PDB file of C-alpha atoms in Angstrom:
ATOM      1  CA  UNK T   1      -5.445  12.559 -16.220  1.00 58.00           C
ATOM      2  CA  UNK T   2      -7.763   9.394 -16.117  1.00 78.00           C
ATOM      3  CA  UNK T   3      -6.691   6.199 -16.686  1.00 92.00           C
ATOM      4  CA  UNK T   4      -5.000   5.373 -20.164  1.00 96.00           C
ATOM      5  CA  UNK T   5      -3.036   3.100 -22.158  1.00 98.00           C
ATOM      6  CA  UNK T   6       0.782   3.354 -22.687  1.00 98.00           C
ATOM      7  CA  UNK T   7       3.562   1.691 -24.201  1.00 98.00           C
ATOM      8  CA  UNK T   8       6.963   1.309 -22.534  1.00 98.00           C
ATOM      9  CA  UNK T   9       9.924  -0.649 -22.403  1.00 98.00           C
ATOM     10  CA  UNK T  10      13.708  -0.590 -21.573  1.00 98.00           C
ATOM     11  CA  UNK T  11      16.391   1.516 -23.128  1.00 98.00           C
ATOM     12  CA  UNK T  12      17.677  -1.101 -25.553  1.00 98.00           C
ATOM     13  CA  UNK T  13      14.071  -2.228 -26.599  1.00 98.00           C
ATOM     14  CA  UNK T  14      14.518  -5.866 -26.082  1.00 98.00           C
ATOM     15  CA  UNK T  15      11.696  -5.538 -23.310  1.00 98.00           C
ATOM     16  CA  UNK T  16       8.145  -3.926 -24.535  1.00 98.00           C
ATOM     17  CA  UNK T  17       5.105  -3.512 -22.710  1.00 98.00           C
ATOM     18  CA  UNK T  18       1.321  -2.076 -22.846  1.00 98.00           C
ATOM     19  CA  UNK T  19      -0.055  -0.936 -19.478  1.00 98.00           C
ATOM     20  CA  UNK T  20      -3.354   0.802 -18.622  1.00 98.00           C
ATOM     21  CA  UNK T  21      -2.722   2.990 -15.584  1.00 97.00           C
ATOM     22  CA  UNK T  22      -3.435   6.457 -14.045  1.00 96.00           C
ATOM     23  CA  UNK T  23      -0.489   8.709 -13.638  1.00 96.00           C
ATOM     24  CA  UNK T  24      -2.270  10.873 -11.452  1.00 95.00           C
ATOM     25  CA  UNK T  25      -1.299   8.418  -8.824  1.00 93.00           C
ATOM     26  CA  UNK T  26       2.209   7.909  -9.310  1.00 97.00           C
ATOM     27  CA  UNK T  27       4.717   7.745  -6.381  1.00 96.00           C
ATOM     28  CA  UNK T  28       8.503   8.122  -5.498  1.00 96.00           C
ATOM     29  CA  UNK T  29       9.805   6.030  -2.732  1.00 93.00           C
ATOM     30  CA  UNK T  30      12.773   6.648  -0.431  1.00 93.00           C
ATOM     31  CA  UNK T  31      13.575   3.049   0.526  1.00 89.00           C
ATOM     32  CA  UNK T  32      17.007   1.889   0.273  1.00 89.00           C
ATOM     33  CA  UNK T  33      16.393   0.668  -3.270  1.00 90.00           C
ATOM     34  CA  UNK T  34      14.216   3.161  -4.641  1.00 88.00           C
ATOM     35  CA  UNK T  35      16.220   6.013  -3.378  1.00 90.00           C
ATOM     36  CA  UNK T  36      19.102   4.915  -5.622  1.00 92.00           C
ATOM     37  CA  UNK T  37      17.359   3.995  -8.451  1.00 90.00           C
ATOM     38  CA  UNK T  38      15.334   7.057  -8.868  1.00 91.00           C
ATOM     39  CA  UNK T  39      11.814   5.682 -10.326  1.00 93.00           C
ATOM     40  CA  UNK T  40       8.668   7.223 -10.584  1.00 96.00           C
ATOM     41  CA  UNK T  41       6.083   4.573 -10.348  1.00 97.00           C
ATOM     42  CA  UNK T  42       2.427   3.947 -11.390  1.00 97.00           C
ATOM     43  CA  UNK T  43       0.570   0.864 -10.240  1.00 96.00           C
ATOM     44  CA  UNK T  44      -1.840  -1.354 -12.159  1.00 97.00           C
ATOM     45  CA  UNK T  45      -3.738  -4.344 -11.825  1.00 97.00           C
ATOM     46  CA  UNK T  46      -1.929  -7.298 -13.496  1.00 98.00           C
ATOM     47  CA  UNK T  47      -4.440  -7.814 -16.268  1.00 97.00           C
ATOM     48  CA  UNK T  48      -3.934  -4.018 -17.383  1.00 98.00           C
ATOM     49  CA  UNK T  49      -0.311  -4.797 -17.938  1.00 98.00           C
ATOM     50  CA  UNK T  50       0.989  -6.937 -20.992  1.00 98.00           C
ATOM     51  CA  UNK T  51       4.392  -7.792 -21.592  1.00 98.00           C
ATOM     52  CA  UNK T  52       4.811  -7.489 -25.415  1.00 98.00           C
ATOM     53  CA  UNK T  53       8.322  -8.953 -25.733  1.00 98.00           C
ATOM     54  CA  UNK T  54      11.515  -9.453 -23.822  1.00 97.00           C
ATOM     55  CA  UNK T  55      10.436 -12.324 -21.268  1.00 96.00           C
ATOM     56  CA  UNK T  56      13.092 -14.351 -22.250  1.00 97.00           C
ATOM     57  CA  UNK T  57      15.481 -11.246 -21.767  1.00 97.00           C
ATOM     58  CA  UNK T  58      14.517 -10.559 -18.062  1.00 98.00           C
ATOM     59  CA  UNK T  59      16.498 -10.762 -14.831  1.00 97.00           C
ATOM     60  CA  UNK T  60      14.904 -10.908 -11.416  1.00 96.00           C
ATOM     61  CA  UNK T  61      16.136  -9.098  -8.060  1.00 94.00           C
ATOM     62  CA  UNK T  62      14.152  -9.389  -4.525  1.00 93.00           C
ATOM     63  CA  UNK T  63      15.417  -7.873  -1.538  1.00 87.00           C
ATOM     64  CA  UNK T  64      13.953  -7.378   2.014  1.00 81.00           C
ATOM     65  CA  UNK T  65      10.780  -9.324   2.173  1.00 82.00           C
ATOM     66  CA  UNK T  66      11.545 -10.795  -1.281  1.00 82.00           C
ATOM     67  CA  UNK T  67       7.750 -10.315  -2.283  1.00 88.00           C
ATOM     68  CA  UNK T  68       8.499  -7.764  -5.334  1.00 92.00           C
ATOM     69  CA  UNK T  69       9.784  -9.383  -8.289  1.00 96.00           C
ATOM     70  CA  UNK T  70      12.256  -6.632  -9.738  1.00 95.00           C
ATOM     71  CA  UNK T  71      12.591  -7.193 -13.289  1.00 97.00           C
ATOM     72  CA  UNK T  72      15.588  -6.187 -15.517  1.00 95.00           C
ATOM     73  CA  UNK T  73      16.467  -6.335 -19.022  1.00 98.00           C
ATOM     74  CA  UNK T  74      19.632  -8.247 -19.430  1.00 97.00           C
ATOM     75  CA  UNK T  75      20.865  -6.091 -22.251  1.00 97.00           C
ATOM     76  CA  UNK T  76      20.689  -3.104 -20.878  1.00 97.00           C
ATOM     77  CA  UNK T  77      20.015  -3.018 -17.126  1.00 96.00           C
ATOM     78  CA  UNK T  78      16.858  -1.073 -16.977  1.00 97.00           C
ATOM     79  CA  UNK T  79      13.866  -1.916 -14.589  1.00 97.00           C
ATOM     80  CA  UNK T  80      10.853  -0.948 -16.574  1.00 97.00           C
ATOM     81  CA  UNK T  81       8.213  -2.570 -14.398  1.00 98.00           C
ATOM     82  CA  UNK T  82       8.089  -4.921 -11.198  1.00 97.00           C
ATOM     83  CA  UNK T  83       5.425  -7.334 -10.392  1.00 98.00           C
ATOM     84  CA  UNK T  84       3.969  -8.150  -6.643  1.00 96.00           C
ATOM     85  CA  UNK T  85       0.847  -8.159  -4.862  1.00 94.00           C
ATOM     86  CA  UNK T  86      -1.132  -5.646  -2.600  1.00 89.00           C
ATOM     87  CA  UNK T  87      -1.792  -6.785   0.946  1.00 89.00           C
ATOM     88  CA  UNK T  88      -4.986  -8.622  -0.054  1.00 94.00           C
ATOM     89  CA  UNK T  89      -3.217 -10.623  -2.498  1.00 94.00           C
ATOM     90  CA  UNK T  90      -4.179  -8.811  -5.639  1.00 95.00           C
ATOM     91  CA  UNK T  91      -1.378  -9.157  -8.282  1.00 97.00           C
ATOM     92  CA  UNK T  92      -0.013  -5.919  -9.193  1.00 97.00           C
ATOM     93  CA  UNK T  93       2.499  -4.435 -11.776  1.00 98.00           C
ATOM     94  CA  UNK T  94       4.536  -1.290 -10.783  1.00 97.00           C
ATOM     95  CA  UNK T  95       5.642   0.328 -13.996  1.00 98.00           C
ATOM     96  CA  UNK T  96       8.611   2.830 -13.963  1.00 97.00           C
ATOM     97  CA  UNK T  97       6.836   5.813 -15.186  1.00 97.00           C
ATOM     98  CA  UNK T  98      10.477   7.182 -16.739  1.00 96.00           C
ATOM     99  CA  UNK T  99      10.090   3.910 -19.346  1.00 97.00           C
ATOM    100  CA  UNK T 100       6.711   5.246 -20.717  1.00 98.00           C
ATOM    101  CA  UNK T 101       6.796   6.735 -24.371  1.00 97.00           C
ATOM    102  CA  UNK T 102       5.739  10.111 -24.776  1.00 96.00           C
ATOM    103  CA  UNK T 103       5.640  11.006 -20.848  1.00 95.00           C
ATOM    104  CA  UNK T 104       7.642  13.939 -19.330  1.00 93.00           C
ATOM    105  CA  UNK T 105       7.913  12.570 -15.481  1.00 90.00           C
ATOM    106  CA  UNK T 106       8.998  16.047 -14.556  1.00 90.00           C
ATOM    107  CA  UNK T 107       5.360  17.359 -15.458  1.00 93.00           C
ATOM    108  CA  UNK T 108       3.995  14.858 -12.924  1.00 94.00           C
ATOM    109  CA  UNK T 109       3.383  15.469  -9.165  1.00 95.00           C
ATOM    110  CA  UNK T 110       4.397  12.006  -7.613  1.00 96.00           C
ATOM    111  CA  UNK T 111       3.378  11.439  -3.899  1.00 95.00           C
ATOM    112  CA  UNK T 112       6.590  10.328  -1.678  1.00 94.00           C
ATOM    113  CA  UNK T 113       6.145   6.961  -0.207  1.00 92.00           C
ATOM    114  CA  UNK T 114       8.254   6.698   3.243  1.00 91.00           C
ATOM    115  CA  UNK T 115       9.432   3.517   2.574  1.00 88.00           C
ATOM    116  CA  UNK T 116      12.301   3.998   4.618  1.00 90.00           C
ATOM    117  CA  UNK T 117      10.608   3.861   7.649  1.00 90.00           C
ATOM    118  CA  UNK T 118       8.609   0.530   6.919  1.00 80.00           C
TER     119      UNK T 118
END
């Protein structure tokens, strides 16, 4: 797959977004947070992400270093994306691929990121 445009959002529909991302470069992470959440993540530059609705319905959670802004729908509790920055400062969005319309995550081959050891 090459980079393509996808629609996504939370379970209740309160949060909706559009993102351009490459689903050949997805990851899963085994850190204390991601292990429990079970997301498959795809990363995109912040400029390739558009929050179409629901900014007013997001609740934020930060842990560990506090650098990643985990954002949840306050209605259904789903974290469909998070915001952060790469080590070089580039603003990035991590999209939960399980929240993209028309995508079957079981068909992807995510790379395991060993967040537990970092």
